Amino acid sequence: MRLVLLGPPGAGKGTQAKLLAEQFRVPQVSSGDLLREAVQRETPLGLEAKGFMERGELVPDEVLLGAIEERLAAADCYQGFILDGFPRTIAQAEALCKLLGAGKLRLDSVVSMRVPEPTLVSRLSGRRTCRNCGALYHVEFNPPRQAEVCNRCGSDLFQREDDREETIRARLQVYARQTAPLLDWYRERGRLAEIDGLGDRSEVFSRIVTCVETRG
Ligand code: AP5
């Protein structure tokens, strides 16, 4: 299972990638999580990426691509992966195609989630993430049983730095300018499935699984 999830910030890529990873027993590979971990650990990648992420801009390919290649070459990705947040530009999609092609592999599905902008803004501004296990919550749509505490592991929840309203707007603009053209790129190659990303998380999940199974 080699699947790419596309969609604007807040579309639910991370939420669905976790469910799909469990269902198909392959890892979720999130470029955002990989970068946030590097920022937190203050690695050279993190130090270079930090400013771009704080401004809601894309991290340049020369900074990010090596780390993605390394992650996809890890043993746990041999049987496949759910890519969440990568690729985000046509150049990144071409780099991925080349990387997979070198191993005589290809993507099974590219699924894009459509969600209207006001919903994206409210999903992002209420998101909370577990500092320890990465579980995702929403203060209104999926609240933890105890405020600011993870149901799964009991650790603190935090609000992402880039989930402040000003940065959310910047990220949505970056998506429209730099990532939306990627939909046409995959569509022209007959690889794109588009689904409605509105509704309950389990409904969205079923739509993605149907796409994956009918294309497989
Ligand atoms: P990244 O972490 O990838 O952020 P993003 O693409 O902006 O996406 P998000 O994680 O914000 O949203 P999501 O679609 O995963 O939604 P989620 O499931 O969390 O990237 C962050 C930054 O890193 C970028 O700005 C950039 O700087 C850099 N970066 C990353 N990848 C890069 C790349 N390839 N190239 C260059 N730079 C890169 O859901 C959001 C909220 O909604 C949650 O609270 C959730 O509980 C809730 N929710 C989800 N589904 C539903 C539902 N069905 N109903 C109600 N609520 C829901």
PDB file of C-alpha atoms and ligand atoms in Angstrom:
ATOM      1  CA  MET A   1       0.000   0.000   0.000  1.00  0.00           C
ATOM      2  CA  ARG A   2       1.660   3.208  -1.187  1.00  0.00           C
ATOM      3  CA  LEU A   3      -0.807   6.010  -0.705  1.00  0.00           C
ATOM      4  CA  VAL A   4      -0.542   9.801  -0.862  1.00  0.00           C
ATOM      5  CA  LEU A   5      -3.082  11.934   1.000  1.00  0.00           C
ATOM      6  CA  LEU A   6      -3.546  15.435  -0.392  1.00  0.00           C
ATOM      7  CA  GLY A   7      -5.601  18.312   0.927  1.00  0.00           C
ATOM      8  CA  PRO A   8      -5.283  21.770   2.424  1.00  0.00           C
ATOM      9  CA  PRO A   9      -4.162  22.371   6.015  1.00  0.00           C
ATOM     10  CA  GLY A  10      -6.874  21.016   8.317  1.00  0.00           C
ATOM     11  CA  ALA A  11      -8.432  18.729   5.683  1.00  0.00           C
ATOM     12  CA  GLY A  12      -7.838  15.774   8.007  1.00  0.00           C
ATOM     13  CA  LYS A  13      -4.750  14.211   6.395  1.00  0.00           C
ATOM     14  CA  GLY A  14      -3.090  13.403   9.722  1.00  0.00           C
ATOM     15  CA  THR A  15      -6.311  12.074  11.255  1.00  0.00           C
ATOM     16  CA  GLN A  16      -6.995   9.794   8.281  1.00  0.00           C
ATOM     17  CA  ALA A  17      -3.338   8.778   7.818  1.00  0.00           C
ATOM     18  CA  LYS A  18      -3.292   7.367  11.365  1.00  0.00           C
ATOM     19  CA  LEU A  19      -6.484   5.345  10.728  1.00  0.00           C
ATOM     20  CA  LEU A  20      -5.222   4.103   7.344  1.00  0.00           C
ATOM     21  CA  ALA A  21      -1.821   3.159   8.782  1.00  0.00           C
ATOM     22  CA  GLU A  22      -3.590   0.968  11.338  1.00  0.00           C
ATOM     23  CA  GLN A  23      -5.928  -0.560   8.753  1.00  0.00           C
ATOM     24  CA  PHE A  24      -3.236  -1.367   6.184  1.00  0.00           C
ATOM     25  CA  ARG A  25      -0.399  -2.016   8.687  1.00  0.00           C
ATOM     26  CA  VAL A  26       2.040   0.382   7.088  1.00  0.00           C
ATOM     27  CA  PRO A  27       3.601   3.498   8.670  1.00  0.00           C
ATOM     28  CA  GLN A  28       2.238   7.018   8.425  1.00  0.00           C
ATOM     29  CA  VAL A  29       4.991   9.204   6.977  1.00  0.00           C
ATOM     30  CA  SER A  30       4.157  12.817   7.804  1.00  0.00           C
ATOM     31  CA  SER A  31       6.577  15.445   6.526  1.00  0.00           C
ATOM     32  CA  GLY A  32       5.137  17.922   9.057  1.00  0.00           C
ATOM     33  CA  ASP A  33       5.731  15.544  12.005  1.00  0.00           C
ATOM     34  CA  LEU A  34       9.217  14.750  10.748  1.00  0.00           C
ATOM     35  CA  LEU A  35      10.030  18.480  10.552  1.00  0.00           C
ATOM     36  CA  ARG A  36       8.434  19.330  13.924  1.00  0.00           C
ATOM     37  CA  GLU A  37      10.487  16.590  15.589  1.00  0.00           C
ATOM     38  CA  ALA A  38      13.651  17.974  13.966  1.00  0.00           C
ATOM     39  CA  VAL A  39      12.779  21.494  15.188  1.00  0.00           C
ATOM     40  CA  GLN A  40      12.194  20.217  18.701  1.00  0.00           C
ATOM     41  CA  ARG A  41      15.489  18.307  18.725  1.00  0.00           C
ATOM     42  CA  GLU A  42      17.291  21.298  17.170  1.00  0.00           C
ATOM     43  CA  THR A  43      18.921  19.146  14.487  1.00  0.00           C
ATOM     44  CA  PRO A  44      20.455  20.891  11.418  1.00  0.00           C
ATOM     45  CA  LEU A  45      17.233  20.081   9.483  1.00  0.00           C
ATOM     46  CA  GLY A  46      15.126  21.546  12.285  1.00  0.00           C
ATOM     47  CA  LEU A  47      17.204  24.703  12.566  1.00  0.00           C
ATOM     48  CA  GLU A  48      16.882  25.336   8.828  1.00  0.00           C
ATOM     49  CA  ALA A  49      13.167  24.507   8.703  1.00  0.00           C
ATOM     50  CA  LYS A  50      11.995  26.426  11.795  1.00  0.00           C
ATOM     51  CA  GLY A  51      11.580  29.909  10.298  1.00  0.00           C
ATOM     52  CA  PHE A  52       9.729  28.663   7.221  1.00  0.00           C
ATOM     53  CA  MET A  53       7.307  26.664   9.378  1.00  0.00           C
ATOM     54  CA  GLU A  54       6.663  29.567  11.735  1.00  0.00           C
ATOM     55  CA  ARG A  55       5.730  31.746   8.757  1.00  0.00           C
ATOM     56  CA  GLY A  56       3.528  29.009   7.252  1.00  0.00           C
ATOM     57  CA  GLU A  57       5.782  28.755   4.186  1.00  0.00           C
ATOM     58  CA  LEU A  58       7.022  25.570   2.536  1.00  0.00           C
ATOM     59  CA  VAL A  59      10.421  24.331   3.642  1.00  0.00           C
ATOM     60  CA  PRO A  60      12.721  24.397   0.582  1.00  0.00           C
ATOM     61  CA  ASP A  61      13.311  21.110  -1.234  1.00  0.00           C
ATOM     62  CA  GLU A  62      17.070  21.200  -0.686  1.00  0.00           C
ATOM     63  CA  VAL A  63      16.383  21.180   3.067  1.00  0.00           C
ATOM     64  CA  LEU A  64      13.587  18.578   3.122  1.00  0.00           C
ATOM     65  CA  LEU A  65      14.068  16.055   0.294  1.00  0.00           C
ATOM     66  CA  GLY A  66      17.064  14.204   1.764  1.00  0.00           C
ATOM     67  CA  ALA A  67      15.173  13.569   5.011  1.00  0.00           C
ATOM     68  CA  ILE A  68      12.119  12.241   3.159  1.00  0.00           C
ATOM     69  CA  GLU A  69      14.262   9.946   0.999  1.00  0.00           C
ATOM     70  CA  GLU A  70      15.961   8.616   4.108  1.00  0.00           C
ATOM     71  CA  ARG A  71      12.612   8.017   5.853  1.00  0.00           C
ATOM     72  CA  LEU A  72      11.110   6.167   2.858  1.00  0.00           C
ATOM     73  CA  ALA A  73      14.207   3.988   2.587  1.00  0.00           C
ATOM     74  CA  ALA A  74      13.753   2.723   6.171  1.00  0.00           C
ATOM     75  CA  ALA A  75      12.874  -0.953   6.624  1.00  0.00           C
ATOM     76  CA  ASP A  76       9.358  -0.278   7.944  1.00  0.00           C
ATOM     77  CA  CYS A  77       8.432   1.336   4.596  1.00  0.00           C
ATOM     78  CA  TYR A  78       9.293  -1.759   2.485  1.00  0.00           C
ATOM     79  CA  GLN A  79       5.682  -2.930   2.536  1.00  0.00           C
ATOM     80  CA  GLY A  80       4.339   0.558   1.892  1.00  0.00           C
ATOM     81  CA  PHE A  81       3.428   3.829   3.581  1.00  0.00           C
ATOM     82  CA  ILE A  82       0.758   6.469   3.964  1.00  0.00           C
ATOM     83  CA  LEU A  83       2.290   9.781   2.900  1.00  0.00           C
ATOM     84  CA  ASP A  84       0.762  12.768   4.689  1.00  0.00           C
ATOM     85  CA  GLY A  85       1.919  16.264   3.686  1.00  0.00           C
ATOM     86  CA  PHE A  86       4.355  15.105   1.004  1.00  0.00           C
ATOM     87  CA  PRO A  87       4.492  15.754  -1.923  1.00  0.00           C
ATOM     88  CA  ARG A  88       3.275  19.340  -1.807  1.00  0.00           C
ATOM     89  CA  THR A  89       4.610  20.706  -5.096  1.00  0.00           C
ATOM     90  CA  ILE A  90       5.006  19.326  -8.614  1.00  0.00           C
ATOM     91  CA  ALA A  91       8.791  19.270  -8.089  1.00  0.00           C
ATOM     92  CA  GLN A  92       8.318  17.111  -4.977  1.00  0.00           C
ATOM     93  CA  ALA A  93       5.923  14.793  -6.852  1.00  0.00           C
ATOM     94  CA  GLU A  94       8.532  14.374  -9.594  1.00  0.00           C
ATOM     95  CA  ALA A  95      11.200  13.646  -6.975  1.00  0.00           C
ATOM     96  CA  LEU A  96       8.932  11.007  -5.382  1.00  0.00           C
ATOM     97  CA  CYS A  97       8.193   9.433  -8.754  1.00  0.00           C
ATOM     98  CA  LYS A  98      11.922   9.189  -9.461  1.00  0.00           C
ATOM     99  CA  LEU A  99      12.657   7.753  -6.047  1.00  0.00           C
ATOM    100  CA  LEU A 100       9.976   5.065  -6.347  1.00  0.00           C
ATOM    101  CA  GLY A 101      10.882   4.384  -9.970  1.00  0.00           C
ATOM    102  CA  ALA A 102      14.475   3.610  -8.938  1.00  0.00           C
ATOM    103  CA  GLY A 103      13.073   0.716  -6.876  1.00  0.00           C
ATOM    104  CA  LYS A 104      10.606  -0.228  -9.665  1.00  0.00           C
ATOM    105  CA  LEU A 105       7.741   0.871  -7.415  1.00  0.00           C
ATOM    106  CA  ARG A 106       4.763   3.145  -7.949  1.00  0.00           C
ATOM    107  CA  LEU A 107       2.020   4.764  -5.939  1.00  0.00           C
ATOM    108  CA  ASP A 108      -1.194   2.782  -5.551  1.00  0.00           C
ATOM    109  CA  SER A 109      -3.446   5.765  -4.888  1.00  0.00           C
ATOM    110  CA  VAL A 110      -3.447   9.527  -4.520  1.00  0.00           C
ATOM    111  CA  VAL A 111      -6.489  10.718  -2.594  1.00  0.00           C
ATOM    112  CA  SER A 112      -7.362  14.373  -2.194  1.00  0.00           C
ATOM    113  CA  MET A 113      -9.774  15.590   0.482  1.00  0.00           C
ATOM    114  CA  ARG A 114     -12.009  18.583  -0.267  1.00  0.00           C
ATOM    115  CA  VAL A 115     -13.036  20.755   2.691  1.00  0.00           C
ATOM    116  CA  PRO A 116     -14.365  24.342   2.503  1.00  0.00           C
ATOM    117  CA  GLU A 117     -12.172  27.088   3.934  1.00  0.00           C
ATOM    118  CA  PRO A 118     -14.324  28.148   6.929  1.00  0.00           C
ATOM    119  CA  THR A 119     -14.301  24.524   8.160  1.00  0.00           C
ATOM    120  CA  LEU A 120     -10.529  24.318   7.688  1.00  0.00           C
ATOM    121  CA  VAL A 121     -10.029  27.425   9.816  1.00  0.00           C
ATOM    122  CA  SER A 122     -12.260  26.153  12.619  1.00  0.00           C
ATOM    123  CA  ARG A 123     -10.654  22.684  12.551  1.00  0.00           C
ATOM    124  CA  LEU A 124      -7.154  24.157  12.774  1.00  0.00           C
ATOM    125  CA  SER A 125      -7.851  26.774  15.400  1.00  0.00           C
ATOM    126  CA  GLY A 126      -9.356  24.137  17.739  1.00  0.00           C
ATOM    127  CA  ARG A 127      -6.790  21.386  17.126  1.00  0.00           C
ATOM    128  CA  ARG A 128      -4.833  19.956  20.041  1.00  0.00           C
ATOM    129  CA  THR A 129      -2.053  17.353  19.723  1.00  0.00           C
ATOM    130  CA  CYS A 130      -0.610  14.996  22.313  1.00  0.00           C
ATOM    131  CA  ARG A 131       2.961  15.931  23.141  1.00  0.00           C
ATOM    132  CA  ASN A 132       3.872  12.288  23.719  1.00  0.00           C
ATOM    133  CA  CYS A 133       1.982  10.022  21.278  1.00  0.00           C
ATOM    134  CA  GLY A 134       0.823  12.541  18.633  1.00  0.00           C
ATOM    135  CA  ALA A 135      -2.898  11.708  19.017  1.00  0.00           C
ATOM    136  CA  LEU A 136      -5.091  14.432  17.502  1.00  0.00           C
ATOM    137  CA  TYR A 137      -8.036  16.143  19.181  1.00  0.00           C
ATOM    138  CA  HIS A 138     -10.303  19.089  18.592  1.00  0.00           C
ATOM    139  CA  VAL A 139     -11.691  21.183  21.441  1.00  0.00           C
ATOM    140  CA  GLU A 140     -15.180  21.006  19.927  1.00  0.00           C
ATOM    141  CA  PHE A 141     -15.346  18.182  17.340  1.00  0.00           C
ATOM    142  CA  ASN A 142     -13.251  15.561  19.159  1.00  0.00           C
ATOM    143  CA  PRO A 143     -12.515  16.750  22.699  1.00  0.00           C
ATOM    144  CA  PRO A 144     -10.394  14.694  25.118  1.00  0.00           C
ATOM    145  CA  ARG A 145     -12.256  13.248  28.112  1.00  0.00           C
ATOM    146  CA  GLN A 146     -10.253  15.519  30.430  1.00  0.00           C
ATOM    147  CA  ALA A 147      -9.358  19.016  29.144  1.00  0.00           C
ATOM    148  CA  GLU A 148      -5.808  19.237  27.743  1.00  0.00           C
ATOM    149  CA  VAL A 149      -4.980  15.597  28.646  1.00  0.00           C
ATOM    150  CA  CYS A 150      -4.532  12.752  26.118  1.00  0.00           C
ATOM    151  CA  ASN A 151      -7.095   9.910  26.431  1.00  0.00           C
ATOM    152  CA  ARG A 152      -4.535   7.379  25.225  1.00  0.00           C
ATOM    153  CA  CYS A 153      -1.415   8.101  27.246  1.00  0.00           C
ATOM    154  CA  GLY A 154      -2.349  10.788  29.800  1.00  0.00           C
ATOM    155  CA  SER A 155       0.239  13.314  28.518  1.00  0.00           C
ATOM    156  CA  ASP A 156      -0.341  17.051  27.977  1.00  0.00           C
ATOM    157  CA  LEU A 157      -1.945  18.345  24.808  1.00  0.00           C
ATOM    158  CA  PHE A 158      -0.535  21.374  23.003  1.00  0.00           C
ATOM    159  CA  GLN A 159      -1.627  23.812  20.316  1.00  0.00           C
ATOM    160  CA  ARG A 160       0.691  23.979  17.304  1.00  0.00           C
ATOM    161  CA  GLU A 161       2.532  27.292  16.849  1.00  0.00           C
ATOM    162  CA  ASP A 162       1.338  27.503  13.235  1.00  0.00           C
ATOM    163  CA  ASP A 163      -2.328  27.042  14.239  1.00  0.00           C
ATOM    164  CA  ARG A 164      -2.736  30.729  15.113  1.00  0.00           C
ATOM    165  CA  GLU A 165      -5.175  32.525  12.876  1.00  0.00           C
ATOM    166  CA  GLU A 166      -2.636  34.677  10.995  1.00  0.00           C
ATOM    167  CA  THR A 167      -0.421  31.698  10.174  1.00  0.00           C
ATOM    168  CA  ILE A 168      -3.432  29.568   9.219  1.00  0.00           C
ATOM    169  CA  ARG A 169      -4.336  32.200   6.575  1.00  0.00           C
ATOM    170  CA  ALA A 170      -0.748  32.186   5.263  1.00  0.00           C
ATOM    171  CA  ARG A 171      -0.740  28.366   5.046  1.00  0.00           C
ATOM    172  CA  LEU A 172      -4.027  28.342   3.136  1.00  0.00           C
ATOM    173  CA  GLN A 173      -2.601  30.845   0.642  1.00  0.00           C
ATOM    174  CA  VAL A 174       0.541  28.758   0.224  1.00  0.00           C
ATOM    175  CA  TYR A 175      -1.651  25.701  -0.400  1.00  0.00           C
ATOM    176  CA  ALA A 176      -3.670  27.502  -3.099  1.00  0.00           C
ATOM    177  CA  ARG A 177      -0.545  28.826  -4.813  1.00  0.00           C
ATOM    178  CA  GLN A 178       1.937  25.967  -4.508  1.00  0.00           C
ATOM    179  CA  THR A 179       0.063  22.732  -3.744  1.00  0.00           C
ATOM    180  CA  ALA A 180      -3.298  22.999  -5.547  1.00  0.00           C
ATOM    181  CA  PRO A 181      -1.579  22.741  -9.009  1.00  0.00           C
ATOM    182  CA  LEU A 182      -0.431  19.285  -7.927  1.00  0.00           C
ATOM    183  CA  LEU A 183      -4.039  18.055  -8.131  1.00  0.00           C
ATOM    184  CA  ASP A 184      -4.083  18.722 -11.901  1.00  0.00           C
ATOM    185  CA  TRP A 185      -0.687  17.079 -12.241  1.00  0.00           C
ATOM    186  CA  TYR A 186      -1.974  13.814 -10.710  1.00  0.00           C
ATOM    187  CA  ARG A 187      -5.361  14.176 -12.467  1.00  0.00           C
ATOM    188  CA  GLU A 188      -3.682  14.431 -15.880  1.00  0.00           C
ATOM    189  CA  ARG A 189      -1.833  11.212 -15.082  1.00  0.00           C
ATOM    190  CA  GLY A 190      -5.084   9.442 -14.118  1.00  0.00           C
ATOM    191  CA  ARG A 191      -3.904   8.962 -10.533  1.00  0.00           C
ATOM    192  CA  LEU A 192      -6.168  11.300  -8.581  1.00  0.00           C
ATOM    193  CA  ALA A 193      -9.237  10.337  -6.558  1.00  0.00           C
ATOM    194  CA  GLU A 194     -11.110  13.205  -4.917  1.00  0.00           C
ATOM    195  CA  ILE A 195     -13.383  12.781  -1.921  1.00  0.00           C
ATOM    196  CA  ASP A 196     -15.560  14.965   0.256  1.00  0.00           C
ATOM    197  CA  GLY A 197     -13.636  15.546   3.499  1.00  0.00           C
ATOM    198  CA  LEU A 198     -16.705  16.755   5.390  1.00  0.00           C
ATOM    199  CA  GLY A 199     -18.559  14.548   7.831  1.00  0.00           C
ATOM    200  CA  ASP A 200     -17.612  12.263  10.636  1.00  0.00           C
ATOM    201  CA  ARG A 201     -14.025  10.932  10.700  1.00  0.00           C
ATOM    202  CA  SER A 202     -15.266   7.372  10.143  1.00  0.00           C
ATOM    203  CA  GLU A 203     -17.358   8.429   7.121  1.00  0.00           C
ATOM    204  CA  VAL A 204     -14.340  10.130   5.547  1.00  0.00           C
ATOM    205  CA  PHE A 205     -12.253   7.047   6.314  1.00  0.00           C
ATOM    206  CA  SER A 206     -14.773   4.780   4.524  1.00  0.00           C
ATOM    207  CA  ARG A 207     -14.684   7.046   1.464  1.00  0.00           C
ATOM    208  CA  ILE A 208     -10.898   6.806   1.290  1.00  0.00           C
ATOM    209  CA  VAL A 209     -10.897   3.021   1.748  1.00  0.00           C
ATOM    210  CA  THR A 210     -13.468   2.697  -1.054  1.00  0.00           C
ATOM    211  CA  CYS A 211     -11.234   4.775  -3.366  1.00  0.00           C
ATOM    212  CA  VAL A 212      -8.191   2.704  -2.498  1.00  0.00           C
ATOM    213  CA  GLU A 213      -9.989  -0.608  -3.009  1.00  0.00           C
ATOM    214  CA  THR A 214     -11.659   0.331  -6.291  1.00  0.00           C
ATOM    215  CA  ARG A 215      -8.387   1.583  -7.762  1.00  0.00           C
ATOM    216  CA  GLY A 216      -6.309  -1.304  -6.395  1.00  0.00           C
TER     217      GLY A 216
HETATM  218  P1  AP5 B   1       1.860  19.799   8.097  1.00  0.00           P
HETATM  219  O1  AP5 B   1       2.076  19.321   9.464  1.00  0.00           O
HETATM  220  O2  AP5 B   1       1.872  18.828   6.968  1.00  0.00           O
HETATM  221  O3  AP5 B   1       0.517  20.658   8.099  1.00  0.00           O
HETATM  222  P2  AP5 B   1      -0.650  20.842   7.034  1.00  0.00           P
HETATM  223  O4  AP5 B   1      -0.511  20.259   5.695  1.00  0.00           O
HETATM  224  O5  AP5 B   1      -0.858  22.294   7.081  1.00  0.00           O
HETATM  225  O6  AP5 B   1      -1.758  19.959   7.589  1.00  0.00           O
HETATM  226  P3  AP5 B   1      -2.236  19.897   9.024  1.00  0.00           P
HETATM  227  O7  AP5 B   1      -1.380  18.938   9.822  1.00  0.00           O
HETATM  228  O8  AP5 B   1      -2.376  21.274   9.617  1.00  0.00           O
HETATM  229  O9  AP5 B   1      -3.727  19.355   8.840  1.00  0.00           O
HETATM  230  P4  AP5 B   1      -4.264  17.923   8.489  1.00  0.00           P
HETATM  231  O10 AP5 B   1      -4.829  17.926   7.115  1.00  0.00           O
HETATM  232  O11 AP5 B   1      -3.256  16.860   8.819  1.00  0.00           O
HETATM  233  O12 AP5 B   1      -5.492  17.868   9.521  1.00  0.00           O
HETATM  234  P5  AP5 B   1      -5.655  17.061  10.901  1.00  0.00           P
HETATM  235  O13 AP5 B   1      -5.913  15.628  10.632  1.00  0.00           O
HETATM  236  O14 AP5 B   1      -4.560  17.412  11.851  1.00  0.00           O
HETATM  237  O15 AP5 B   1       2.937  20.915   7.711  1.00  0.00           O
HETATM  238  C1  AP5 B   1       3.317  21.925   8.636  1.00  0.00           C
HETATM  239  C2  AP5 B   1       4.426  22.776   8.021  1.00  0.00           C
HETATM  240  O16 AP5 B   1       5.587  21.955   7.751  1.00  0.00           O
HETATM  241  C3  AP5 B   1       4.106  23.416   6.657  1.00  0.00           C
HETATM  242  O17 AP5 B   1       3.413  24.642   6.816  1.00  0.00           O
HETATM  243  C4  AP5 B   1       5.502  23.590   6.068  1.00  0.00           C
HETATM  244  O18 AP5 B   1       6.154  24.694   6.628  1.00  0.00           O
HETATM  245  C5  AP5 B   1       6.210  22.319   6.524  1.00  0.00           C
HETATM  246  N1  AP5 B   1       6.062  21.200   5.555  1.00  0.00           N
HETATM  247  C6  AP5 B   1       5.418  20.026   5.768  1.00  0.00           C
HETATM  248  N2  AP5 B   1       5.494  19.250   4.670  1.00  0.00           N
HETATM  249  C7  AP5 B   1       6.186  19.942   3.742  1.00  0.00           C
HETATM  250  C8  AP5 B   1       6.566  19.675   2.395  1.00  0.00           C
HETATM  251  N3  AP5 B   1       6.218  18.528   1.777  1.00  0.00           N
HETATM  252  N4  AP5 B   1       7.280  20.616   1.733  1.00  0.00           N
HETATM  253  C9  AP5 B   1       7.639  21.776   2.334  1.00  0.00           C
HETATM  254  N5  AP5 B   1       7.289  22.102   3.609  1.00  0.00           N
HETATM  255  C10 AP5 B   1       6.578  21.194   4.307  1.00  0.00           C
HETATM  256  O19 AP5 B   1      -7.034  17.705  11.414  1.00  0.00           O
HETATM  257  C11 AP5 B   1      -7.109  19.061  11.812  1.00  0.00           C
HETATM  258  C12 AP5 B   1      -8.127  19.179  12.972  1.00  0.00           C
HETATM  259  O20 AP5 B   1      -9.426  18.818  12.494  1.00  0.00           O
HETATM  260  C13 AP5 B   1      -7.842  18.256  14.161  1.00  0.00           C
HETATM  261  O21 AP5 B   1      -8.183  18.922  15.337  1.00  0.00           O
HETATM  262  C14 AP5 B   1      -8.790  17.056  13.944  1.00  0.00           C
HETATM  263  O22 AP5 B   1      -9.182  16.471  15.176  1.00  0.00           O
HETATM  264  C15 AP5 B   1      -9.967  17.736  13.246  1.00  0.00           C
HETATM  265  N6  AP5 B   1     -10.636  16.849  12.285  1.00  0.00           N
HETATM  266  C16 AP5 B   1     -10.050  16.011  11.399  1.00  0.00           C
HETATM  267  N7  AP5 B   1     -10.978  15.355  10.673  1.00  0.00           N
HETATM  268  C17 AP5 B   1     -12.188  15.821  11.102  1.00  0.00           C
HETATM  269  C18 AP5 B   1     -13.545  15.536  10.734  1.00  0.00           C
HETATM  270  N8  AP5 B   1     -13.851  14.648   9.774  1.00  0.00           N
HETATM  271  N9  AP5 B   1     -14.525  16.204  11.382  1.00  0.00           N
HETATM  272  C19 AP5 B   1     -14.237  17.109  12.352  1.00  0.00           C
HETATM  273  N10 AP5 B   1     -12.975  17.409  12.753  1.00  0.00           N
HETATM  274  C20 AP5 B   1     -11.966  16.774  12.136  1.00  0.00           C
END
